[in-house]
Amino acid sequence: DAGVTQSPTHLIKTRGQQVTLRCSPKSGHDTVSWYQQALGQGPQFIFQYYEEEERQRGNFPDRFSGHQFPNYSSELNVNALLLGDSALYLCASSEDRDSTNEQFFGPGTRLTVL
Amino acid sequence: GIQVEQSPPDLILQEGANSTLRCNFSDSVNNLQWFHQNPWGQLINLFYIPSGTKQNGRLSATTVATERYSLLYISSSQTTDSGVYFCAGNTNYGQNFVFGPGTRLSVLP
């Protein structure tokens, strides 16, 4: 049973650049959520995708955007990178029909902005 | 949105000791999970426990939904238990999954 996978593992960018992170959900899951975890803090919800639409969004600027594909995989795009965007980006998947809405997380992508 | 508090923020134990971690929510939650984040950043699911008590080996958890708190018990701690423990949940009103600030556990040999 394949778990949640993310790519790349690490990424280094410079201020002003754009970045795309990728996530494949756990087998059987149709909902993908993205989180940003700054050093020493808990993960913060960015947004959630279901049926290829953004269903919910946290308190993040429009520089953060996403996409979900028909196979349920997802991308997180960040434009005009700032130093403060340096963080661990986590993807979680769940099954919408599952009343528990239990979340399963991938290993994360560590983004460093110089 | 809901607020999540965790205590203690830091905990240092000798191997073999027991510990209790606490999570308080500002509102009722319908999905409550405990995670262990290892040194590489991976969040490992420990329990899905919106109410009641569950046990898995040396770990157990209890959630008292009416009083909006959950407890994670670690018995006979091992060095591999070190890391950060997070609780997280969402309310009946939406899907926004809110994390607490975590408890950093260090188990010394």
Coordinates of N, CA, C and O in Angstrom, one line a residue, chain A residues 6-11 21-22 34 87-90 107-111:
Chain A
Q6 N 6.1 12.7 -1.9 CA 6.3 14.1 -2.2 C 7.7 14.3 -3.0 O 8.6 13.5 -2.7
S7 N 7.7 15.2 -3.9 CA 9.0 15.5 -4.5 C 9.1 17.0 -4.9 O 8.1 17.7 -5.0
P8 N 10.3 17.5 -4.9 CA 11.5 16.9 -4.5 C 11.7 16.8 -3.0 O 10.8 17.3 -2.2
T9 N 12.7 16.2 -2.5 CA 13.0 16.1 -1.0 C 13.5 17.5 -0.5 O 13.0 17.9 0.6
H10 N 14.4 18.1 -1.2 CA 15.0 19.3 -0.8 C 15.0 20.2 -2.1 O 15.1 19.8 -3.2
L11 N 15.0 21.5 -1.8 CA 15.0 22.5 -2.9 C 15.6 23.8 -2.4 O 15.3 24.3 -1.3
L21 N 6.0 22.3 -6.1 CA 6.2 21.1 -5.3 C 5.1 20.1 -5.7 O 4.0 20.5 -6.0
R22 N 5.4 18.8 -5.6 CA 4.4 17.8 -6.0 C 4.1 16.8 -4.9 O 4.9 16.5 -4.1
W34 N -2.3 20.8 1.8 CA -0.9 21.3 1.9 C -0.7 22.1 3.2 O -1.6 22.9 3.6
A87 N 10.8 26.8 4.6 CA 10.0 25.9 5.5 C 10.0 24.5 5.0 O 10.4 24.2 3.9
L88 N 9.4 23.7 5.8 CA 9.1 22.3 5.4 C 7.6 22.3 4.9 O 6.7 22.8 5.6
Y89 N 7.4 21.9 3.6 CA 6.1 21.8 3.1 C 5.6 20.4 3.1 O 6.2 19.5 2.5
L90 N 4.5 20.2 3.7 CA 3.9 18.9 3.9 C 2.6 18.7 3.2 O 1.8 19.6 3.1
P107 N 6.5 12.7 3.4 CA 7.7 13.1 4.1 C 8.1 14.5 4.0 O 9.0 14.9 4.7
G108 N 7.5 15.3 3.2 CA 7.7 16.7 3.1 C 8.8 17.1 2.1 O 9.6 16.3 1.6
T109 N 8.8 18.4 1.7 CA 9.8 19.0 0.9 C 10.4 20.2 1.7 O 9.6 21.1 2.1
R110 N 11.7 20.2 1.8 CA 12.3 21.2 2.6 C 12.8 22.3 1.6 O 13.6 22.0 0.8
L111 N 12.2 23.5 1.7 CA 12.5 24.6 0.8 C 13.3 25.6 1.5 O 13.0 26.1 2.6

